[in-house]
Coordinates of C-alpha atoms and ligand atoms in Angstrom, one line a residue:
X284 CA 239.7 124.7 17.9
X285 CA 240.1 122.7 14.6
X286 CA 236.9 122.5 12.5
X287 CA 236.7 118.7 12.9
X288 CA 236.1 119.3 16.6
X289 CA 233.4 122.0 16.2
X290 CA 229.7 121.4 15.9
X291 CA 227.4 124.4 15.3
X292 CA 223.7 123.9 15.9
X293 CA 220.5 125.5 16.9
X294 CA 217.2 124.4 18.5
X295 CA 214.1 125.1 16.5
X296 CA 210.7 124.7 18.1
X297 CA 207.2 126.1 18.3
X298 CA 206.7 128.6 21.2
X299 CA 206.4 126.9 24.6
X300 CA 207.6 123.5 23.3
X301 CA 210.5 123.9 25.8
X302 CA 213.5 125.4 23.9
X303 CA 214.8 127.5 26.7
X304 CA 214.4 124.8 29.3
X305 CA 216.3 122.3 27.2
X306 CA 219.0 124.9 26.5
X307 CA 219.4 125.5 30.2
X308 CA 219.7 121.8 30.9
X309 CA 222.5 121.6 28.2
X310 CA 224.4 124.4 29.9
X311 CA 224.2 122.6 33.2
X312 CA 225.1 119.1 31.9
X313 CA 228.1 120.4 30.0
X314 CA 229.2 122.3 33.1
X315 CA 229.4 125.8 31.6
X316 CA 226.9 127.0 34.2
X317 CA 227.4 125.5 37.7
X318 CA 224.4 124.0 39.4
X319 CA 224.7 126.8 42.0
X320 CA 224.4 129.5 39.4
X321 CA 221.7 127.7 37.5
X322 CA 218.5 129.6 37.4
X323 CA 215.6 128.9 35.2
X324 CA 216.0 130.3 31.7
X325 CA 219.6 131.2 31.8
X326 CA 219.6 132.3 28.2
X327 CA 216.2 134.1 28.3
X328 CA 217.0 136.9 30.7
X329 CA 215.3 139.9 29.0
X330 CA 213.6 141.0 32.2
X331 CA 216.7 141.0 34.3
X332 CA 218.5 142.7 31.5
X333 CA 215.9 145.5 31.6
X334 CA 216.1 145.8 35.4
X335 CA 219.8 146.1 35.5
X336 CA 220.1 148.0 32.3
X337 CA 222.9 145.7 31.0
X338 CA 223.1 143.1 28.3
X339 CA 224.0 139.8 29.7
X340 CA 222.0 137.9 27.1
X341 CA 224.0 135.5 25.0
X342 CA 223.0 134.8 21.4
X343 CA 225.4 131.9 21.1
X344 CA 227.0 129.7 23.8
X345 CA 230.0 127.5 23.5
X346 CA 229.9 124.2 25.5
X347 CA 232.6 121.5 25.8
X348 CA 231.4 117.9 25.2
X349 CA 233.6 114.8 25.4
X350 CA 232.9 111.6 23.6
X351 CA 235.1 108.6 22.7
X352 CA 236.3 110.7 19.7
X353 CA 237.6 113.6 21.8
X354 CA 236.5 116.8 23.3
X355 CA 234.3 118.9 21.0
X356 CA 233.2 122.5 21.1
X357 CA 229.5 122.7 20.7
X358 CA 228.2 126.1 19.7
X359 CA 224.5 126.5 20.4
X360 CA 223.0 129.4 18.5
X361 CA 219.8 131.0 19.7
X362 CA 217.0 131.7 17.1
X363 CA 214.1 134.0 17.6
X364 CA 210.9 131.9 17.4
X365 CA 208.4 134.3 15.8
X366 CA 207.3 134.8 12.2
X367 CA 208.0 138.5 12.3
X368 CA 211.7 137.7 12.6
X369 CA 212.0 135.2 9.8
X370 CA 215.0 136.9 8.3
X371 CA 216.9 136.9 11.6
X372 CA 215.9 133.2 12.1
X373 CA 217.2 132.4 8.6
X374 CA 220.6 134.1 9.3
X375 CA 221.0 132.2 12.6
X376 CA 220.3 129.0 10.8
X377 CA 222.8 129.9 8.1
X378 CA 225.4 130.0 10.9
X379 CA 224.8 126.3 11.7
X380 CA 225.3 122.9 10.2
X381 CA 222.5 121.2 12.1
X382 CA 219.3 121.8 14.0
X383 CA 217.5 120.0 16.8
X384 CA 213.8 120.0 15.8
X385 CA 212.1 120.0 19.2
X386 CA 208.5 119.1 19.5
X387 CA 206.3 118.9 22.6
X388 CA 205.4 115.2 23.1
X389 CA 201.9 116.2 24.3
X390 CA 201.2 118.7 21.5
X391 CA 202.8 117.5 18.3
X392 CA 203.8 119.6 15.3
X393 CA 202.6 123.2 15.2
X394 CA 202.8 126.0 12.6
X395 CA 206.2 127.4 13.8
X396 CA 207.6 123.9 13.9
X397 CA 207.0 123.6 10.2
X398 CA 208.0 127.2 9.3
X399 CA 211.3 126.8 11.1
X400 CA 211.8 123.3 9.7
X401 CA 211.4 124.6 6.1
X402 CA 213.9 127.4 6.8
X403 CA 216.3 124.8 8.2
X404 CA 216.0 122.6 5.1
X405 CA 216.5 125.6 2.8
X406 CA 219.8 126.1 4.6
X407 CA 220.8 122.5 4.1
X408 CA 220.9 121.7 7.9
X409 CA 221.1 118.2 9.3
X410 CA 217.9 117.8 11.3
X411 CA 217.8 115.8 14.6
X412 CA 214.1 115.2 15.5
X413 CA 213.4 115.2 19.2
X414 CA 210.3 114.9 21.3
X415 CA 210.4 116.9 24.5
X416 CA 208.5 116.8 27.8
X417 CA 208.2 113.0 27.9
X418 CA 207.9 113.2 31.6
X419 CA 204.4 114.7 31.2
X420 CA 201.5 112.3 31.9
X421 CA 199.8 113.6 28.8
X422 CA 202.8 112.8 26.5
X423 CA 202.1 110.5 23.6
X424 CA 205.6 109.9 22.2
X425 CA 204.4 106.9 20.0
X426 CA 201.9 109.0 18.2
X427 CA 204.0 112.1 17.7
X428 CA 207.2 110.1 16.8
X429 CA 205.2 108.7 13.9
X430 CA 204.0 112.2 13.0
X431 CA 207.6 113.6 13.0
X432 CA 209.0 110.7 11.1
X433 CA 206.2 111.1 8.5
X434 CA 207.2 114.8 8.2
X435 CA 210.9 114.5 7.8
X436 CA 211.4 110.9 6.7
X437 CA 213.1 108.2 8.7
X438 CA 211.8 105.8 11.3
X439 CA 209.8 106.6 14.4
X440 CA 212.3 104.7 16.5
X441 CA 215.0 107.2 15.4
X442 CA 213.1 110.2 17.0
X443 CA 214.9 111.0 20.3
X444 CA 212.9 111.4 23.5
X445 CA 214.0 113.8 26.1
X446 CA 212.8 115.9 29.0
X447 CA 214.4 119.3 29.3
X448 CA 212.9 119.5 32.8
X449 CA 214.3 116.3 34.4
X450 CA 217.3 116.1 32.1
X451 CA 216.3 112.6 30.8
X452 CA 217.8 111.8 27.4
X453 CA 219.8 115.1 27.2
X454 CA 223.3 113.5 27.4
X455 CA 222.3 111.1 24.6
X456 CA 221.1 114.0 22.6
X457 CA 224.4 115.8 22.9
X458 CA 226.2 112.6 21.7
X459 CA 223.8 112.7 18.7
X460 CA 224.7 116.3 18.0
X461 CA 228.4 115.3 17.7
X462 CA 227.7 112.1 15.7
X463 CA 225.1 113.4 13.2
X464 CA 225.9 117.1 12.6
X465 CA 228.7 117.6 10.1
X466 CA 231.7 119.7 11.2
X467 CA 232.0 123.2 9.6
X468 CA 233.8 123.6 6.3
X469 CA 235.8 126.6 5.2
X470 CA 239.2 127.8 3.7
X471 CA 241.6 128.8 6.5
X472 CA 243.9 130.6 3.9
X473 CA 241.3 132.5 2.0
X474 CA 240.6 136.3 2.8
X475 CA 238.6 136.3 6.0
X476 CA 234.8 136.2 5.9
X477 CA 232.5 136.1 8.9
X478 CA 228.7 136.3 8.8
X479 CA 226.8 138.5 11.3
X480 CA 223.9 136.6 12.7
X481 CA 222.9 138.9 15.5
X482 CA 224.0 142.3 16.9
X483 CA 223.0 143.5 20.3
X484 CA 223.3 146.9 21.9
X485 CA 224.9 147.1 25.3
X486 CA 224.8 150.4 27.2
X487 CA 228.4 150.0 28.4
X488 CA 230.3 148.3 25.6
X489 CA 228.4 149.5 22.6
X490 CA 227.3 147.0 20.0
X491 CA 228.2 143.4 20.5
X492 CA 228.2 141.6 17.1
X493 CA 227.8 137.8 16.9
X494 CA 229.5 136.1 14.1
X495 CA 230.2 132.8 12.5
X496 CA 233.6 132.6 10.8
X497 CA 233.4 131.0 7.4
X498 CA 236.8 131.5 5.8
X499 CA 240.1 132.7 7.3
X500 CA 240.4 134.2 10.7
X501 CA 239.9 137.4 12.7
X502 CA 242.3 138.7 15.4
X503 CA 242.1 141.4 18.1
X504 CA 243.4 144.9 17.0
X505 CA 242.9 144.0 13.3
X506 CA 241.0 146.5 11.1
X507 CA 237.8 145.0 9.8
X508 CA 235.3 146.0 7.2
X509 CA 231.6 145.6 6.9
X510 CA 231.1 144.5 3.3
X511 CA 227.6 146.1 2.8
X512 CA 228.6 149.6 3.8
X513 CA 232.4 149.4 3.4
X514 CA 232.7 151.0 6.9
X515 CA 236.1 150.1 8.6
X516 CA 236.4 149.6 12.3
X517 CA 239.1 148.5 14.7
X518 CA 238.5 145.1 16.4
X519 CA 238.7 146.0 20.0
X520 CA 237.8 142.6 21.4
X521 CA 236.9 139.2 20.0
X522 CA 235.9 136.1 21.9
X523 CA 233.4 133.4 22.7
X524 CA 230.5 133.2 25.1
X525 CA 230.6 130.3 27.5
X526 CA 228.2 131.8 28.5
X527 CA 229.8 135.0 29.8
X528 CA 231.9 136.8 27.2
X529 CA 235.5 135.5 27.3
X530 CA 238.1 137.3 25.1
X531 CA 240.2 135.0 22.9
X532 CA 243.2 135.4 20.6
X533 CA 240.9 135.2 17.6
X534 CA 238.4 133.1 15.8
X535 CA 239.2 130.6 13.0
X536 CA 237.2 128.6 10.4
X537 CA 233.9 127.4 11.7
X538 CA 234.1 129.1 15.0
X539 CA 231.3 131.1 16.5
X540 CA 231.8 134.1 18.8
X541 CA 231.4 137.8 19.3
X542 CA 233.3 141.0 18.4
X543 CA 233.3 144.5 19.7
X544 CA 234.4 147.5 17.7
X545 CA 232.9 150.4 19.8
X546 CA 230.2 151.3 17.3
X547 CA 227.1 152.6 19.1
X548 CA 224.3 151.7 16.7
X549 CA 223.2 148.2 15.6
X550 CA 222.6 149.6 12.1
X551 CA 226.4 149.8 11.7
X552 CA 226.6 146.0 12.3
X553 CA 223.7 144.5 10.4
X554 CA 222.4 141.0 10.6
X555 CA 223.3 139.1 7.4
X556 CA 226.3 141.3 6.6
X557 CA 229.8 139.9 6.0
X558 CA 232.8 141.0 8.0
X559 CA 236.2 140.9 6.3
X560 CA 239.8 142.1 7.0
X561 CA 240.2 145.7 5.8
X562 CA 243.8 145.2 4.6
X563 CA 243.1 142.0 2.8
X564 CA 239.4 142.1 2.0
X565 CA 237.4 139.4 0.4
X566 CA 235.9 140.3 -2.9
X567 CA 232.8 138.2 -2.5
X568 CA 230.3 138.7 0.4
X569 CA 228.5 135.7 1.8
X570 CA 225.1 135.2 0.2
X571 CA 221.7 136.1 1.7
X572 CA 222.1 139.7 2.9
X573 CA 219.0 141.9 2.7
X574 CA 218.0 145.1 4.5
X575 CA 215.1 144.5 6.9
X576 CA 212.0 145.9 5.3
X577 CA 209.1 147.1 7.4
X578 CA 205.8 145.4 6.6
X579 CA 203.4 147.0 9.1
X580 CA 202.9 150.6 9.8
X581 CA 201.2 152.4 12.7
X582 CA 201.1 155.9 14.1
X583 CA 202.2 156.2 17.7
X584 CA 201.0 159.2 19.7
X585 CA 201.6 160.1 23.3
X586 CA 198.2 160.4 25.1
X587 CA 199.6 163.4 26.9
X588 CA 200.8 165.8 24.2
X589 CA 203.6 167.2 26.3
X590 CA 205.3 163.7 26.3
X591 CA 206.2 164.1 22.6
X592 CA 209.9 164.9 23.3
X593 CA 210.1 161.9 25.6
X594 CA 208.7 159.7 22.8
X595 CA 211.2 161.0 20.3
X596 CA 214.1 160.3 22.7
X597 CA 212.8 156.9 23.5
X598 CA 212.5 156.0 19.8
X599 CA 216.1 157.2 19.2
X600 CA 217.3 155.0 22.0
X601 CA 215.4 151.9 20.9
X602 CA 216.8 152.4 17.4
X603 CA 220.3 151.7 18.8
X604 CA 219.3 148.2 19.6
X605 CA 216.7 147.5 16.9
X606 CA 217.8 147.9 13.3
X607 CA 214.4 147.0 11.9
X608 CA 212.6 149.9 13.6
X609 CA 211.7 152.8 11.4
X610 CA 210.0 156.1 12.3
X611 CA 209.3 159.6 11.2
X612 CA 207.4 162.5 12.7
X613 CA 203.7 162.8 11.8
X614 CA 200.9 165.0 12.9
X615 CA 197.2 164.1 13.1
X616 CA 194.1 166.3 13.5
X617 CA 192.7 163.8 16.0
X618 CA 195.8 162.8 17.9
X619 CA 198.3 165.7 17.7
X620 CA 202.1 165.1 17.3
X621 CA 203.4 161.6 17.0
X622 CA 205.5 159.3 14.8
X623 CA 204.7 157.0 11.9
X624 CA 206.5 153.8 12.7
X625 CA 207.4 150.8 10.5
X626 CA 207.6 147.3 11.9
X627 CA 208.5 143.8 10.7
X628 CA 205.1 142.6 11.8
X629 CA 202.4 142.7 14.5
X630 CA 204.5 141.1 17.2
X631 CA 207.3 143.6 16.6
X632 CA 204.8 146.4 16.9
X633 CA 203.6 145.0 20.2
X634 CA 207.1 144.6 21.5
X635 CA 208.1 148.1 20.6
X636 CA 205.0 149.8 22.1
X637 CA 205.3 147.7 25.2
X638 CA 209.0 148.6 25.6
X639 CA 208.1 152.3 25.1
X640 CA 205.5 152.1 27.8
X641 CA 207.5 150.0 30.3
X642 CA 211.0 151.3 29.9
X643 CA 210.2 155.0 29.2
X644 CA 206.9 155.4 31.2
X645 CA 204.9 156.6 28.2
X646 CA 201.2 156.3 27.7
X647 CA 200.6 155.7 24.0
X648 CA 197.8 155.4 21.5
X649 CA 198.5 153.6 18.3
X650 CA 196.5 153.9 15.1
X651 CA 195.1 150.8 13.3
X652 CA 198.0 148.9 11.7
X653 CA 198.4 149.4 8.0
X654 CA 200.5 147.8 5.3
X655 CA 202.3 149.3 2.3
X656 CA 200.1 150.0 -0.8
X657 CA 201.5 150.9 -4.3
X658 CA 199.1 153.3 -6.0
X659 CA 199.2 154.3 -9.7
X660 CA 197.1 157.2 -10.8
X661 CA 195.5 157.7 -14.3
X662 CA 198.3 160.1 -15.2
X663 CA 200.8 157.3 -14.6
X664 CA 202.2 158.7 -11.3
X665 CA 202.9 156.0 -8.8
X666 CA 203.6 156.2 -5.1
X667 CA 203.8 154.2 -1.9
X668 CA 201.2 154.7 0.8
X669 CA 201.8 153.6 4.3
X670 CA 199.3 155.9 6.0
X671 CA 195.7 155.7 4.8
X672 CA 195.1 159.4 5.2
X673 CA 197.7 159.9 2.4
X674 CA 195.8 157.7 0.0
X675 CA 194.9 160.0 -3.0
X676 CA 191.2 160.8 -3.1
X677 CA 190.8 163.7 -5.6
X678 CA 192.7 162.0 -8.4
X679 CA 191.6 159.1 -10.5
X680 CA 193.3 155.9 -9.5
X681 CA 194.4 153.4 -12.2
X682 CA 195.5 150.6 -9.9
X683 CA 196.4 149.7 -6.3
X684 CA 198.5 146.7 -5.3
X685 CA 198.8 145.3 -1.8
X686 CA 201.2 142.8 -0.2
X687 CA 200.2 139.2 -0.1
X688 CA 201.3 136.4 2.2
X689 CA 201.3 132.7 2.1
X690 CA 199.7 131.6 5.4
X691 CA 199.9 128.1 6.9
X692 CA 197.4 127.2 9.6
X693 CA 197.7 124.1 11.7
X694 CA 194.7 122.8 13.6
X695 CA 192.7 119.8 14.7
X696 CA 190.5 118.6 11.8
X697 CA 187.2 119.5 13.5
X698 CA 188.0 123.2 12.9
X699 CA 188.7 123.0 9.2
X700 CA 185.3 124.4 8.3
X701 CA 185.5 127.3 10.7
X702 CA 189.0 128.2 9.6
X703 CA 188.1 128.2 5.9
X704 CA 185.1 130.4 6.6
X705 CA 187.3 132.9 8.4
X706 CA 190.0 132.9 5.7
X707 CA 187.4 133.3 3.0
X708 CA 185.9 136.3 4.8
X709 CA 189.4 137.8 4.8
X710 CA 189.8 137.4 1.0
X711 CA 191.9 134.3 1.2
X712 CA 192.4 131.9 -1.6
X713 CA 192.9 128.2 -0.7
X714 CA 196.2 126.9 -1.8
X715 CA 196.1 123.4 -0.3
X716 CA 195.4 121.2 2.6
X717 CA 197.3 118.3 4.1
X718 CA 196.7 115.8 6.9
X719 CA 199.6 115.4 9.4
X720 CA 198.8 112.3 11.2
X721 CA 195.2 111.3 11.9
X722 CA 193.6 114.4 13.3
X723 CA 195.7 117.4 12.5
X724 CA 195.5 119.4 9.3
X725 CA 197.7 122.0 7.7
X726 CA 195.6 124.5 5.6
X727 CA 197.4 126.9 3.3
X728 CA 196.0 130.1 2.1
X729 CA 197.1 133.1 0.0
X730 CA 195.9 136.2 1.8
X731 CA 196.4 139.9 1.8
X732 CA 198.7 140.9 4.7
X733 CA 196.3 143.8 5.3
X734 CA 193.6 141.4 6.4
X735 CA 196.0 139.5 8.7
X736 CA 197.2 142.5 10.6
X737 CA 193.6 143.4 11.3
X738 CA 193.0 141.1 14.4
X739 CA 193.0 137.9 12.3
X740 CA 195.1 136.0 14.8
X741 CA 192.7 136.9 17.7
X742 CA 189.7 135.6 15.7
X743 CA 191.5 132.5 14.6
X744 CA 192.4 131.7 18.2
X745 CA 189.0 132.4 19.6
X746 CA 187.2 130.4 16.9
X747 CA 189.4 127.3 17.4
X748 CA 189.5 127.4 21.2
X749 CA 193.2 128.3 21.0
X750 CA 194.1 125.2 19.0
X751 CA 195.1 126.7 15.7
X752 CA 198.6 128.0 15.1
X753 CA 199.5 130.4 12.3
X754 CA 202.6 131.2 10.3
X755 CA 203.0 133.3 7.2
X756 CA 205.6 134.6 4.8
X757 CA 205.5 137.4 2.3
X758 CA 204.6 136.3 -1.3
X759 CA 204.8 139.5 -3.4
X760 CA 202.2 142.1 -4.3
X761 CA 198.8 141.8 -6.0
X762 CA 196.3 144.2 -7.5
X763 CA 193.0 144.6 -5.6
X764 CA 189.9 146.8 -5.7
X765 CA 190.8 148.9 -2.7
X766 CA 189.3 152.2 -1.7
X767 CA 189.9 154.7 1.1
X768 CA 187.0 155.3 3.5
X769 CA 187.2 158.6 5.2
X770 CA 185.3 159.4 8.4
X771 CA 184.0 163.0 8.5
X772 CA 182.8 165.1 11.5
X773 CA 180.7 168.0 10.2
X774 CA 182.3 167.6 6.8
X775 CA 185.9 167.5 8.1
X776 CA 187.8 164.2 7.7
X777 CA 189.3 162.8 10.9
X778 CA 192.7 161.5 9.6
X779 CA 193.2 158.8 12.3
X780 CA 190.1 157.0 11.2
X781 CA 190.7 156.8 7.4
X782 CA 191.2 153.2 6.3
X783 CA 192.1 151.4 3.1
X784 CA 189.7 148.5 2.7
X785 CA 188.4 146.3 -0.1
X786 CA 185.4 147.9 -1.9
X787 CA 183.1 145.1 -0.7
X788 CA 183.9 145.9 2.9
X789 CA 183.8 149.7 2.7
X790 CA 180.1 150.0 3.7
X791 CA 180.6 147.8 6.8
X792 CA 183.6 149.8 7.9
X793 CA 181.7 153.1 7.4
X794 CA 178.7 151.9 9.5
X795 CA 180.9 150.5 12.2
X796 CA 182.9 153.7 12.7
X797 CA 180.0 156.2 12.4
X798 CA 178.0 154.2 15.0
X799 CA 180.9 153.9 17.3
X800 CA 181.7 157.6 17.2
X801 CA 178.0 158.6 17.7
X802 CA 178.2 156.8 21.0
X803 CA 181.5 158.3 22.0
X804 CA 181.2 162.0 21.1
X805 CA 179.2 164.2 23.5
X806 CA 176.5 166.4 22.2
X807 CA 177.5 169.9 21.1
X808 CA 175.7 173.2 20.8
X809 CA 174.7 172.3 17.2
X810 CA 173.9 169.2 15.3
X811 CA 177.0 167.2 14.2
X812 CA 176.8 164.9 11.2
X813 CA 179.1 161.9 11.2
X814 CA 179.7 160.5 7.8
X815 CA 181.7 157.8 6.1
X816 CA 182.7 158.6 2.5
X817 CA 184.6 157.2 -0.4
X818 CA 185.9 160.3 -2.1
X819 CA 182.9 162.6 -2.4
X820 CA 180.3 159.8 -2.1
X821 CA 178.7 159.4 1.3
X822 CA 178.2 155.7 2.2
X823 CA 177.0 155.9 5.8
X824 CA 175.7 158.6 8.1
X825 CA 174.8 159.2 11.7
X826 CA 174.2 162.5 13.6
X827 CA 174.6 163.8 17.1
X828 CA 171.7 166.0 18.0
X829 CA 172.3 169.5 19.3
X830 CA 172.2 170.3 23.0
X831 CA 172.5 173.6 24.9
X832 CA 175.2 172.9 27.3
X833 CA 174.9 175.6 30.0
X834 CA 176.6 174.4 33.2
X835 CA 175.5 177.4 35.2
X836 CA 171.8 177.0 34.5
X837 CA 171.3 174.8 37.5
X838 CA 172.9 177.1 40.0
X839 CA 170.1 179.7 40.4
X840 CA 172.6 182.6 40.8
X841 CA 173.2 182.2 44.6
X842 CA 176.2 180.1 45.3
X843 CA 179.3 181.8 43.9
X844 CA 181.9 179.2 45.0
X845 CA 179.9 176.4 43.5
X846 CA 179.7 178.3 40.3
X847 CA 183.4 178.9 40.2
X848 CA 184.1 175.2 40.9
X849 CA 181.9 174.2 37.9
X850 CA 183.6 176.7 35.6
X851 CA 187.0 175.4 36.8
X852 CA 185.9 171.9 36.1
X853 CA 184.7 172.8 32.6
X854 CA 188.0 174.4 31.9
X855 CA 189.8 171.2 33.1
X856 CA 187.7 169.2 30.7
X857 CA 188.5 171.5 27.8
X858 CA 192.2 170.8 28.0
X859 CA 191.8 167.3 26.8
X860 CA 189.5 168.3 24.0
X861 CA 190.5 168.3 20.4
X862 CA 188.9 170.5 17.8
X863 CA 187.8 169.0 14.5
X864 CA 186.5 172.0 12.6
X865 CA 184.0 173.4 15.1
X866 CA 183.5 170.2 16.8
X867 CA 185.0 169.5 20.3
X868 CA 185.9 165.9 20.8
X869 CA 187.4 164.5 24.0
X870 CA 190.6 162.7 23.2
X871 CA 189.3 159.7 25.1
X872 CA 186.6 159.3 22.4
X873 CA 189.2 159.0 19.7
X874 CA 191.2 156.5 21.7
X875 CA 188.1 154.4 22.5
X876 CA 187.0 154.5 18.8
X877 CA 190.5 153.4 17.7
X878 CA 190.8 150.6 20.3
X879 CA 187.4 149.4 19.5
X880 CA 186.1 149.5 23.1
Ligands
GTP139 P1 209.6 130.5 24.5 O1 210.9 130.8 25.1 O2 208.4 131.3 25.1 O3 209.6 130.3 23.0 O4 209.2 129.0 25.0 P2 210.2 127.8 25.0 O5 210.0 127.0 23.8 O6 211.6 128.3 25.3 O7 209.6 127.0 26.2 P3 210.1 127.1 27.7 O8 211.4 126.4 27.9 O9 209.9 128.4 28.3 O10 209.0 126.0 28.3 C1 207.7 126.3 28.2 C2 206.9 125.6 29.3 O11 207.1 124.2 29.3 C3 207.5 126.0 30.7 O12 206.4 126.1 31.6 C4 208.4 124.9 31.1 O13 208.5 124.7 32.5 C5 207.7 123.7 30.4 N1 208.6 122.6 30.1 C6 209.7 122.8 29.3 N2 210.3 121.6 29.2 C7 209.6 120.7 29.9 C8 209.7 119.3 30.1 O14 210.6 118.6 29.6 N3 208.8 118.7 30.9 C9 207.7 119.4 31.4 N4 206.9 118.8 32.2 N5 207.6 120.7 31.2 C10 208.5 121.3 30.5

């Protein structure tokens, strides 16, 4: 297809504003999916994928659309909606010339609407503002058209109104895509360059790489090179999804499609990388490539220690399809053998633990999420800490820096006070505040990421009756007065409970954990002190009083079988006990203390 007849676009929206439903309707209206095959959420088939163990998900779909000007190829590129995947979103956007900015006509603009809009503007995309769900009785298109026009400029009348559910306005929207979004530009005679905007692992075919051709062309059987690693592969298949993968004779300037080389690990085909021809390579990779950097770390441990090998295999398998997952073995006094894992953010952590539990049948406990700290000691040694128990305690610390984020919170104006209080309590600094329309406010804060990963979102939601939405982006490191609080049982530190907190919050953390553990740990034969400490200084203390635990005392000698049963039971209980120094702690107590139950 010549570039003049191509339009590359994506749909950007806040979660639940109806992106998948609209995408489905477009597939149906353009005829690439027949009405008979149409199921809800054609593109969003993660569950079916899991059940069948095959990848049928399509990251980009090609749809024909005819207007008076001719028949166009519309490439709709899917973007992940969540903040954790900002980098992936920005690469998907870089593959497009335009974006449909979709907003629920009953909800208005939300935090992810803005975050995605800013990314789209950074990538110079043509924006088509659209209100969705106008069939809803609660829809207020007049009000939100004004809000949207106020945000991106233009007139409220120019904001399109559609219903992904009924199909109303969708044909008109496709005409606007053709008319408003510019065709792709590129040099057909230059050495070939294609940008990878997604790569997906498929159990049968290996990695499927989604690319947008920028210059030149790629053809089957050619040898191609990944510019970041210089690795060379043979192009086994190249094609377009419409929506099932369909091999073609190649891809030219502006086209969007997939390629298969037989590599087995998505790390060999990285999002953002440039693909070129190995015989006639380009000398300049496309801009914007970075390696995904984990932001949030947590220890993952199998509740049943004998599941450790299963966990290791499961992580190895997940890594094939998730280039941003990092892990290395780790042992803990409290939890045994496990892995320290690095994630892009909290949602990524949740997705991975859920997949490990669902797809591999594991029962896992995860330690409190931590961020990356840079520590410099008095003798000028510096190191990176991702696990609080590795934070130096003996040495003198000159400085500690922590990652900061710029957070944007959108909420109805009545909640401004509550939100500011919450952000202040999380060491936030107000950056600015703006009204979007009459009753909605955007509040911007600079905050430590470490405060956000610690149940900030849950608090925000519960304090605003679910109305607030949050988005954030990394904004560098900043020095802070941070200390490590250790929790000791009979003088022995329990690694899984060490935490890095601001000095002002150390006492509160110490009291919380010592009280929690006192309730959870059963009495022993001797008194057990539970202490919280910063270095050698004790900041909080509880103790569990001694108890003589003689299970046979009640049995008055007589009934042997009852005695044996009791002994048996006691042994059973012992198996799940962990020793911390001389103290026996049931593993459930650690788990309960970590999950805050
Ligand atoms: P995620 O995939 O979770 O990000 O959400 P999404 O933005 O793709 O939204 P989705 O298409 O899943 O729609 C969210 C909800 O809104 C679903 O319950 C849809 O049935 C409903 N919905 C979507 N479009 C419309 C519409 O035009 N009208 C009405 N009444 N409901 C709609």
